[in-house]
Short mmCIF file of C-alpha atoms in Angstrom, two decimals:
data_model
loop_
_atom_site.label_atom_id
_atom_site.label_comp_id
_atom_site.label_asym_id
_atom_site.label_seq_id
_atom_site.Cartn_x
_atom_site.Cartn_y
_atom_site.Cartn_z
CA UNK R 1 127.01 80.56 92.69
CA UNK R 2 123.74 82.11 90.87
CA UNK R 3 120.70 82.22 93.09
CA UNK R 4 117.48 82.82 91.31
CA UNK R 5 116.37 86.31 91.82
CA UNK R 6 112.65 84.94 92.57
CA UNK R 7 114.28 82.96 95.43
CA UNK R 8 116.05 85.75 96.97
CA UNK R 9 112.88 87.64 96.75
CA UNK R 10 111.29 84.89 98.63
CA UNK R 11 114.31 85.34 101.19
CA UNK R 12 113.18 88.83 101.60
CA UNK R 13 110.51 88.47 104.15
CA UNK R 14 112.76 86.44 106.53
CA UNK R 15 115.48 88.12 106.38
CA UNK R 16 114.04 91.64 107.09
CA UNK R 17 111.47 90.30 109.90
CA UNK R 18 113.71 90.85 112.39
CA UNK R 19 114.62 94.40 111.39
CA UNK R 20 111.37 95.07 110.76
CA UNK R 21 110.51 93.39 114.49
CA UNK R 22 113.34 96.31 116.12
CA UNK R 23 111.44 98.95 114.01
CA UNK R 24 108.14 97.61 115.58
CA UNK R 25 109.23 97.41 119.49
CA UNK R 26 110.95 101.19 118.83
CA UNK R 27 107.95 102.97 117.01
CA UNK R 28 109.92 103.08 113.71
CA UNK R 29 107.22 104.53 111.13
CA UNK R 30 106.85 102.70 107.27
CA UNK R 31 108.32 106.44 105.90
CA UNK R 32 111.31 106.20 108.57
CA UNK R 33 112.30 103.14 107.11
CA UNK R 34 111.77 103.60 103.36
CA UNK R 35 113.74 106.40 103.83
CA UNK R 36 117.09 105.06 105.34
CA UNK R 37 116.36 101.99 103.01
CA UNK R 38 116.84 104.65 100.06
CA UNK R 39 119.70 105.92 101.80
CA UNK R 40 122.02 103.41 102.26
CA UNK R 41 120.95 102.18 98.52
CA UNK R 42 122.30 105.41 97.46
CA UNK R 43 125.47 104.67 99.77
CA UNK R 44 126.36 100.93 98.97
CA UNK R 45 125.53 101.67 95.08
CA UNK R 46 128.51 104.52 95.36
CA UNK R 47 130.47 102.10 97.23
CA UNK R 48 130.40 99.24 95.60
CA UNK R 49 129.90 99.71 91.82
CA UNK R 50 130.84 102.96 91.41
CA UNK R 51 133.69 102.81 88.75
CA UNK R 52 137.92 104.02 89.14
CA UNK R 53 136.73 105.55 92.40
CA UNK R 54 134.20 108.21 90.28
CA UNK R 55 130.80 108.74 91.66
CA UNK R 56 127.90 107.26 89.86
CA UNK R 57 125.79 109.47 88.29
CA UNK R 58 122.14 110.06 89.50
CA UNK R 59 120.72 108.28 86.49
CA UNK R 60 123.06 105.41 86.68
CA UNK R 61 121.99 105.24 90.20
CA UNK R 62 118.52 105.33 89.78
CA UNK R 63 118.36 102.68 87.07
CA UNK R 64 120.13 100.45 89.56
CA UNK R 65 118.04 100.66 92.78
CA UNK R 66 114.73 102.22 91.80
CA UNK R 67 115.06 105.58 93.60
CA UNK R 68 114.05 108.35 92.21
CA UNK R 69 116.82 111.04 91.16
CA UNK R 70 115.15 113.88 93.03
CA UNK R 71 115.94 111.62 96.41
CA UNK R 72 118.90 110.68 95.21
CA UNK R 73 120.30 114.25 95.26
CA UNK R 74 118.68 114.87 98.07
CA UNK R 75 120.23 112.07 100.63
CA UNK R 76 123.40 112.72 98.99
CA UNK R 77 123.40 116.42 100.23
CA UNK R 78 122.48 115.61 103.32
CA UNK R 79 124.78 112.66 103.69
CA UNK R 80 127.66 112.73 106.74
CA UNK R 81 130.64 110.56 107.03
CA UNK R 82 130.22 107.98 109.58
CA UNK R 83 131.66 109.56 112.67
CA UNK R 84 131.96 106.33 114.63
CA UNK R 85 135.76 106.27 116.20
CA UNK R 86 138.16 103.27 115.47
CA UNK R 87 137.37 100.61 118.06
CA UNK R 88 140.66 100.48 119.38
CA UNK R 89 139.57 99.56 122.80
CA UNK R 90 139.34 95.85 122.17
CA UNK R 91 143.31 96.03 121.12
CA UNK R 92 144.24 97.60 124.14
CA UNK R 93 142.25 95.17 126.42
CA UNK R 94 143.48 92.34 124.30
CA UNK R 95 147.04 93.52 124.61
CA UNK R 96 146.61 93.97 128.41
CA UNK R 97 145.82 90.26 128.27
CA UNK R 98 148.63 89.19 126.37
CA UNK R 99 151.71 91.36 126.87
CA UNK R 100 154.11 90.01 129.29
CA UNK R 101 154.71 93.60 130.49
CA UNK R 102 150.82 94.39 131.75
CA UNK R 103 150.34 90.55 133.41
CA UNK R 104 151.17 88.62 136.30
CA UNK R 105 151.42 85.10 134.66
CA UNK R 106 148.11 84.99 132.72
CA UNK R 107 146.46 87.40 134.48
CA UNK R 108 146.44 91.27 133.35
CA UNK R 109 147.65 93.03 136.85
CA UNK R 110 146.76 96.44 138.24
CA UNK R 111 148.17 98.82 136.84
CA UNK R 112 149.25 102.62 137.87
CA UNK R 113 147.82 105.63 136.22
CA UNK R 114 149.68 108.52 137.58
CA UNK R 115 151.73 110.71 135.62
CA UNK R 116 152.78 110.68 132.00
CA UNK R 117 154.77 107.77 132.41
CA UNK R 118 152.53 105.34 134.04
CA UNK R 119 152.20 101.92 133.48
CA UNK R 120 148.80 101.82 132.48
CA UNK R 121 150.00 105.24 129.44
CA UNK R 122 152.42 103.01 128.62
CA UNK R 123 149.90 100.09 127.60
CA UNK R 124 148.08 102.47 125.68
CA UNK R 125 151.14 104.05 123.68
CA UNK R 126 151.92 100.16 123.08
CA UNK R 127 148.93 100.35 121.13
CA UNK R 128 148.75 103.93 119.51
CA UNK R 129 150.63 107.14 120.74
CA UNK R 130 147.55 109.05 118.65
CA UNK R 131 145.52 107.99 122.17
CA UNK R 132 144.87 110.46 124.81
CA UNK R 133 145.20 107.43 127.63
CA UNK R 134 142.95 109.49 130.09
CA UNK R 135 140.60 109.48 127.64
CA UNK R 136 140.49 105.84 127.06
CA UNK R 137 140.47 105.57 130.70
CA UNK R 138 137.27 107.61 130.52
CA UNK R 139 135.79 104.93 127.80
CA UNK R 140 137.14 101.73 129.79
CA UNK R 141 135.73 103.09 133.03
CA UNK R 142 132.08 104.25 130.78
CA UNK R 143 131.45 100.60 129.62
CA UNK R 144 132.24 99.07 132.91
CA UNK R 145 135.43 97.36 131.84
CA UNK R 146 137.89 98.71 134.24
CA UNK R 147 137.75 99.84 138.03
CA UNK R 148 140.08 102.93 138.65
CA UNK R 149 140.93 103.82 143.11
CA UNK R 150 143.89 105.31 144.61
CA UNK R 151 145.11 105.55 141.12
CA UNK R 152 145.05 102.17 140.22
CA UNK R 153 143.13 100.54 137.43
CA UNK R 154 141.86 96.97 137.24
CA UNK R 155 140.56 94.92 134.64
CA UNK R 156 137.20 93.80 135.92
CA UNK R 157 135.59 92.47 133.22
CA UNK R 158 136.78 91.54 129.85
CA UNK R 159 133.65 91.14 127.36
CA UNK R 160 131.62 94.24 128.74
CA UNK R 161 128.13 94.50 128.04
CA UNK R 162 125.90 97.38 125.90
CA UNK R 163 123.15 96.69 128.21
CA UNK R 164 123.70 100.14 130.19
CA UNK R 165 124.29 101.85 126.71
CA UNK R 166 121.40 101.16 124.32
CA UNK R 167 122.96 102.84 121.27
CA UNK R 168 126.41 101.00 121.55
CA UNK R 169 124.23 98.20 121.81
CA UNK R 170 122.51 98.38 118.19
CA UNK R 171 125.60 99.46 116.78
CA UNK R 172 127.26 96.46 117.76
CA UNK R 173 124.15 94.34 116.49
CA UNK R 174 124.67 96.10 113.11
CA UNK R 175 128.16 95.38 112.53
CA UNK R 176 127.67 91.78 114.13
CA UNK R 177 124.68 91.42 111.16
CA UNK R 178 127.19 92.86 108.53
CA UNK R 179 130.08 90.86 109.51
CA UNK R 180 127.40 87.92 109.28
CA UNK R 181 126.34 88.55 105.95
CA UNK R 182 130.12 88.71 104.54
CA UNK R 183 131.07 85.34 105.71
CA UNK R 184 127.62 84.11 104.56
CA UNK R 185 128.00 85.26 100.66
CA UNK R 186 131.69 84.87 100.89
CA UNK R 187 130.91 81.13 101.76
CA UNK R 188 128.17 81.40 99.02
CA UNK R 189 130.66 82.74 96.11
CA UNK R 190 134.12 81.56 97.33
CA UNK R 191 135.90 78.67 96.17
CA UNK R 192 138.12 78.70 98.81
CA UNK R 193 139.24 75.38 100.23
CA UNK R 194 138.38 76.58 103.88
CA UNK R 195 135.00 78.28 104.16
CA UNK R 196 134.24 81.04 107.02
CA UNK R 197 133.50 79.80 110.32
CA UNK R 198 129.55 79.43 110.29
CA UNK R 199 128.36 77.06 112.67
CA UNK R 200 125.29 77.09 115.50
CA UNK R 201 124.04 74.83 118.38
CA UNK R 202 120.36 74.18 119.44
CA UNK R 203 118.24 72.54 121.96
CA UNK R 204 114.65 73.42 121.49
CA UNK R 205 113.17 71.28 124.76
CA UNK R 206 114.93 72.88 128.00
CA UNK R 207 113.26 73.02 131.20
CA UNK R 208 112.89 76.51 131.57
CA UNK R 209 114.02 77.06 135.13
CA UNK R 210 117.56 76.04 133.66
CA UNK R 211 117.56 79.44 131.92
CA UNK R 212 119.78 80.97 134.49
CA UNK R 213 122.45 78.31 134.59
CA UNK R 214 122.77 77.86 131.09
CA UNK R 215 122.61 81.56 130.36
CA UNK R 216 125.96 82.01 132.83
CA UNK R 217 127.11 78.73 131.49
CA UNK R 218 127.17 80.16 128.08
CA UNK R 219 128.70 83.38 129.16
CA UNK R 220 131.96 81.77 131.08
CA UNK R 221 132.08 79.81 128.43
CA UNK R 222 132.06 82.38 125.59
CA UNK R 223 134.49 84.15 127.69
CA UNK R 224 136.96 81.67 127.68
CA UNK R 225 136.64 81.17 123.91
CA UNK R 226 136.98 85.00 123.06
CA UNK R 227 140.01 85.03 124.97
CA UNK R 228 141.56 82.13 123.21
CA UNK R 229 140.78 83.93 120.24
CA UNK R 230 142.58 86.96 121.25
CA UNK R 231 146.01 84.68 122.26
CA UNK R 232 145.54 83.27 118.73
CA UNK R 233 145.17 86.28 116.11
CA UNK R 234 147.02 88.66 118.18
CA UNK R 235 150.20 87.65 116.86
CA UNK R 236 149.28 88.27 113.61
CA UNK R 237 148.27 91.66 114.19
CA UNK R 238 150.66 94.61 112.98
CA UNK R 239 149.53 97.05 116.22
CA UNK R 240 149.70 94.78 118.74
CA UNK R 241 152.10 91.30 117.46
CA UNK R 242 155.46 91.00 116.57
CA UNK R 243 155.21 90.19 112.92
CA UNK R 244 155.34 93.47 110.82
CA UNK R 245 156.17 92.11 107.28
CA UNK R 246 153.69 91.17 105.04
CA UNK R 247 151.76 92.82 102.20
CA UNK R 248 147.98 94.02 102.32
CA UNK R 249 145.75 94.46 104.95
CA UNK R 250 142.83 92.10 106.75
CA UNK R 251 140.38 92.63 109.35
CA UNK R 252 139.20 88.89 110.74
CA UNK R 253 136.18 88.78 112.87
CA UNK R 254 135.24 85.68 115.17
CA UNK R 255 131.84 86.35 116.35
CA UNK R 256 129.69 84.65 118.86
CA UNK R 257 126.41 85.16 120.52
CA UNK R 258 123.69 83.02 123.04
CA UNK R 259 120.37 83.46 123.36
CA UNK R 260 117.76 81.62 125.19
CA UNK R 261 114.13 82.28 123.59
CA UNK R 262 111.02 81.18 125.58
CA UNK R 263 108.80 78.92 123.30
CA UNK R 264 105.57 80.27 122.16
CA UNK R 265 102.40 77.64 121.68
CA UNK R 266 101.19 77.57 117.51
CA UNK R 267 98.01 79.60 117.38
CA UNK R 268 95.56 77.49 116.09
CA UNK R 269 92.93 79.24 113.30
CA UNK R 270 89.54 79.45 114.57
#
């Protein structure tokens, strides 16, 4: 589908306000943000239309986003590969939830971590033998996930929260936006006969001592969907299901999120 480019323009403001809102609460200066803007122009213009897997040239790249060539050689200098580590720790907590080995009935039991061949090593290696499983004890145990006494581990939560780690937290706010933004355009472009799951629910007149119960409501609820989730697309997965055959590879996303946002009165112009 062609969008008009004067329309998208007109998108701009809205869809950068909230960016531009994080930059605001976090002292993020107008030069701070040109400057990863030109970056990851640089980086998504080599990605993504760079031709047989060659590097654009400067020029080429320039002509496409507007940055000038003596930047361009400049960011890519300084440029490091990402050196965020393969989330594998929602496999392994999904496959403590749904291998008949790590549960009593439908609940993921205690498990012991003692020794090389403990039971909780051995739901790690079920995922990956390339995991050090004291390390990922280490991680579990770091995002309040697991409790660990007398050599026993429990699951204690299963959807942990980033509020204790503030950079885990905007890192999982930027892939949740660029996960977002796929389905989005794919749902845009694609003529596929089933579109991405893209659906929200709002109420915009709630008494606002109901915040707490709805906010726990929500989160029980959101729970109980994510795990459902889990039982569902496990299966499928070549780490963690049975099915191995198959050609290609996918990564499927099912994202949710609540919030409850206090209304603010119009300002009326004096």
């Amino acid at each position: 589908m062609y969008l008009d480019r004067a329309k998208i323009i007109g998108l701009l403001p809205r869809l950068l306000g909230p960016i531009v809102g994080l930059c605001l609460r976090y002292s993020i200066k107008l030069d701070e943000l040109v400057e990863a803007l030109k970056y990851i122009l640089i980086q998504r213009a080599d990605s993504e239309i760079s031709l047989d897997s060659a590097a654009l040239s400067a020029a080429r790249i320039s002509a496409i986003t507007g940055v000038h060539r003596k930047d361009i050689a400049r960011l890519r200098a300084s440029a490091r590969p990402s050196t965020k580590p393969k989330n594998l720790v929602m496999k392994i907590l999904g496959q403590w939830e749904q291998d008949r080995r790590f549960c009593r009935g439908r609940t993921p039991k205690p498990l012991k971590v003692d020794g090389k061949r403990s039971e909780f090593t051995e739901l790690v290696y079920s995922v990956s033998t390339d995991l050090n499983p004291y390390a990922v004890l280490f991680e579990l145990q770091r995002i309040g996930a697991v409790e660990c006494k007398h050599q026993v581990v429990r699951l204690v939560t299963r959807s942990h929260s980033t509020r204790a780690d503030f950079e885990q937290g905007l890192e999982q706010l930027a892939d949740d936006l660029q996960n977002l933004i796929i389905a989005v355009q794919e749902n845009l472009s694609s003529q596929a006969e089933v579109p991405n799951h893209h659906l929200s629910t709002e109420y915009d007149n709630i008494p606002a001592q109901c915040a707490d119960k709805i906010r726990r409501l929500l989160f029980q609820e959101g729970r109980r969907l994510h795990r459902k989730m889990r039982s569902l697309l496990a299966p499928f997965d070549r780490d963690v299901g049975s099915s191995r055959q198959g050609d290609g590879r996918l990564r499927v996303v099912f994202g949710s999120y609540s919030c409850l946002v206090p209304h603010k009165p119009e300002r009326r112009e004096s």
